[in-house]
Amino acid sequence: MLDAAPSDHGHVVLSAITKTYDGRHLVVRDLNLSIRRGEFLTLLGPSGSGKTTTLMMLAGFEYPTTGEIRIDGAPVHMMPPEKRNIGMVFQNYALFPHMTVAENVGYGLKVRRLPRAEIDRRVRAVLETVHLAQLADRRPGMLSGGQQQRVALARALVFEPSIVLMDEPLGALDKKLREHLQFEIRQIAQRFNLTVVYVTHDQYEALTMSDRIAIFNDGKVQQLGSAEDIYARPENRFVAEFVGDNNCLKGRVTETRGERTTLRLADGTQVAARTTGHVVTGGLSTAAIRPEALRMSGQPFEGSLAAKVSDSIFCGDQIRTVVELAGKESLVVKSAAHSAAIHPVKGQTVHVGWAWEDAWALDA
Amino acid sequence: MEMPITPEMPITQAEQAVTDRRMAAARRKLAAMLPAVPLIAFLAMFLVIPLAIIVKTAFQDREIAAALPATVEQIVLSASPALPGDDVFATLVDELRAAKKSGLLRPLARRMEYGVEGGSAAIMDASRLATEDLATRDAAEIRQAVIDSNPAWAGPGVWQAMAAGSASYSLFYLKWALGADVKFKADGQAATDGTYDFPAIYLRTIVISLVVTVLTVLIGYPMAYVVATSSGLIGKMLVFLVLLPFWTSLLVRTMSWIVMLQRNGVMNDLLIAGGLVSEPLPLLYTRFATVLAMVQIQLPFTVLPMISVMRAIPPSHVRAARSLGASPLTAHLSVFMPQAVPGIAAGALLTFVLCLGFYLTPALVGGPGDQMVSFFIARFTNEQLNWGLASALSLVLIAGATVIALPLSRYISTHSSGRF
């Protein structure tokens, strides 16, 4: 493996990748992505957004229609998967049912024709890393979902690849186990300084595990950034709506003064939000406000809008209140359950408002 | 449900409850069987009963005992059965007279021919002079007359065959079907059956079946793989082509091979047009034609179980192997194929067992040396009316197929996680 990678290049670089299966419909369009060594990058998006295809192109099971993939500067996009030396954890694990756990894990070493003793030693070591040493002689069919997941992880790690791809590896597990394994995968990735490309459609998994997240939709990366960036500074409406909950108010831009943009909603109500590149005076825009950024009060306050409570849901640590504005737009307000401020009842009239810095004026 | 048993409650009531519950469970099981009743009735009518009849026919051997009961008793009880005394001849003549009247003579003659060379002629010759007139003479004269009618009566062979066929049920036909020497020469020596070499026929049946099985697996495996792994139009087309032969009758398919392979047939035309041969090759009525036609007919049976097993192998397994560094071939051999083995075994087993019983195709496109057991079963049933031997051959075929199939089918059912 080339170690002398130019410092201004990433460890894995995808440039100008497009992919089409039928020659007309683009599954991935103009994808540019630079992945740093040791980085945990998550590809997040709805199904059909191109994230899995991107992973498959990295793994070598699909070839890009145009563009190239380089690992440490060397082009790999036309290499077959077995030459790429990339570990992969599959959805549903893809463990070989006719082999024991140890044989599964040792497979990558056996096909590399390592001596038996060396295979045994490394299999034992990696099984200890994932706490499965005592199950080495079992068949995968006898293991629980969590144990199978660890075997799949061990198998992808045993030949010491620097890059590991994971395709929704925790999708089939229950919530508790998933959270536990998220933590473990993160630990292992850090310990072995792995470059991980992780595909998921579970945004909480993406937010908690990743160094950076690439939000995919319609074959394009919608936003690439840290979890905090993505959550707090959505670049477009898709990201705002896809990651976490957001209230969206559609209106026409009436005025832009520096950072602050004013929108006029359908019924004439004026709301304020932060200016972004999407804002054109006179054009349509959507203001996105997080439910937790909304303030709700029984009394009107500065910049507040009158609204009617249509539903109130108790969620343990918080209360979600659904209110309806004069122009029939629905808003969700999240407030701490213990807050003494207001416990709305259905039909009650309340006043909601937000600091304009917490709202983003995005594409319509 | 809990039934509290209190001291007030008589214990019989608790017992009654237990019995009721058992009865209810038995009724449920019985009710669950109800939909299978037509099938069970059908199987009883058309499988179990014919099979029982075949078994009975294979062991039944009563022609001699029925026609000549006293003669048989005398020779079996005598000190030297092979050289009976004068009184036995007298009894024989008496019974032959009776047999002529009761219609048992012809079956007797046929059965005696199975047991001894010239047996039929000996019986018929003796019966011709077995008149009332002869019966009144003394025993020594009767003996001389019978021996004069056919010299076979002087040798021990006829009597040995009679003694061997004395019981109403015997292993005579089964031994014959297994290739043992059951026939005597007139001089009492064992005669080898020169017409039918049954061990060779079994071996030929097994060899042809094995060759066909191996060929269908070799041709069918890659085909099943392509069908199972290609999702698009190619896969559908291939399945269609595999299933197409099912829509035409076996006879039509076999006849089309005759058209293909005959002296002025399509194959020879192509070979000559291609300059590969100058003279038409004798393709039809050969082992080659038999195997070729059988492979074509059996291919769907081999391929379909393979496809169903291969479809259940997730494509991610091979991908996982590739990502771990295995070449496409290594990944296939070490990950895909081991998981396809139950399908291969099921397809091969089905084909092999079906081939063992093949009749029509070898009969139409094979030569005399390519005929399998079923052909001889048909011949003994329809032409020679030797139903005992036909039944015995059937039994051997069924037993052989069972012995081969049972262990394999147990292997398949344990390794295919209930897919069959």
PDB file of C-alpha atoms in Angstrom, chain A residues 56 61-62 80-82 86 88 90 94-99 107-108 111-112 155 159, chain B residues 316-328 330-332 334-336 338-339:
ATOM      1  CA  MET A  56     -20.802  -0.763  -3.735  1.00  0.00           C
ATOM      2  CA  PHE A  61     -19.200  -4.650  -6.791  1.00  0.00           C
ATOM      3  CA  GLU A  62     -20.300  -1.832  -9.064  1.00  0.00           C
ATOM      4  CA  PRO A  80     -12.245  -6.193  -8.847  1.00  0.00           C
ATOM      5  CA  PRO A  81     -13.234  -6.251  -5.164  1.00  0.00           C
ATOM      6  CA  GLU A  82     -10.727  -8.914  -4.171  1.00  0.00           C
ATOM      7  CA  ILE A  86     -11.140  -3.237   1.740  1.00  0.00           C
ATOM      8  CA  MET A  88     -16.775  -4.973   4.339  1.00  0.00           C
ATOM      9  CA  PHE A  90     -22.798  -6.570   4.967  1.00  0.00           C
ATOM     10  CA  ALA A  94     -23.562 -12.550   4.936  1.00  0.00           C
ATOM     11  CA  LEU A  95     -21.865 -15.102   7.169  1.00  0.00           C
ATOM     12  CA  PHE A  96     -21.115 -18.413   5.464  1.00  0.00           C
ATOM     13  CA  PRO A  97     -23.558 -20.857   7.051  1.00  0.00           C
ATOM     14  CA  HIS A  98     -21.499 -23.932   6.212  1.00  0.00           C
ATOM     15  CA  MET A  99     -18.418 -22.703   8.076  1.00  0.00           C
ATOM     16  CA  TYR A 107     -11.575 -17.031   5.289  1.00  0.00           C
ATOM     17  CA  GLY A 108      -9.872 -13.801   4.249  1.00  0.00           C
ATOM     18  CA  VAL A 111      -7.587 -17.190   0.483  1.00  0.00           C
ATOM     19  CA  ARG A 112      -4.454 -15.135   0.991  1.00  0.00           C
ATOM     20  CA  ARG A 155     -14.175 -11.187   9.519  1.00  0.00           C
ATOM     21  CA  PHE A 159      -6.831  -9.129   7.235  1.00  0.00           C
TER      22      PHE A 159
ATOM     23  CA  SER B 316     -24.098 -11.170  -0.572  1.00  0.00           C
ATOM     24  CA  HIS B 317     -22.314 -14.400   0.408  1.00  0.00           C
ATOM     25  CA  VAL B 318     -20.279 -14.455  -2.772  1.00  0.00           C
ATOM     26  CA  ARG B 319     -19.728 -10.713  -2.490  1.00  0.00           C
ATOM     27  CA  ALA B 320     -18.511 -11.155   1.067  1.00  0.00           C
ATOM     28  CA  ALA B 321     -16.056 -13.784  -0.127  1.00  0.00           C
ATOM     29  CA  ARG B 322     -14.848 -11.448  -2.891  1.00  0.00           C
ATOM     30  CA  SER B 323     -14.412  -8.564  -0.474  1.00  0.00           C
ATOM     31  CA  LEU B 324     -12.332 -10.890   1.705  1.00  0.00           C
ATOM     32  CA  GLY B 325      -9.938 -11.429  -1.182  1.00  0.00           C
ATOM     33  CA  ALA B 326     -11.294 -14.495  -2.956  1.00  0.00           C
ATOM     34  CA  SER B 327     -11.228 -14.635  -6.749  1.00  0.00           C
ATOM     35  CA  PRO B 328     -14.601 -15.207  -8.433  1.00  0.00           C
ATOM     36  CA  THR B 330     -12.552 -19.411  -5.373  1.00  0.00           C
ATOM     37  CA  ALA B 331     -15.590 -17.601  -3.992  1.00  0.00           C
ATOM     38  CA  HIS B 332     -17.867 -19.801  -6.079  1.00  0.00           C
ATOM     39  CA  SER B 334     -15.771 -22.318  -1.443  1.00  0.00           C
ATOM     40  CA  VAL B 335     -18.920 -20.347  -0.658  1.00  0.00           C
ATOM     41  CA  PHE B 336     -21.573 -20.836  -3.319  1.00  0.00           C
ATOM     42  CA  PRO B 338     -21.097 -25.946  -0.809  1.00  0.00           C
ATOM     43  CA  GLN B 339     -24.416 -24.259  -0.142  1.00  0.00           C
TER      44      GLN B 339
END
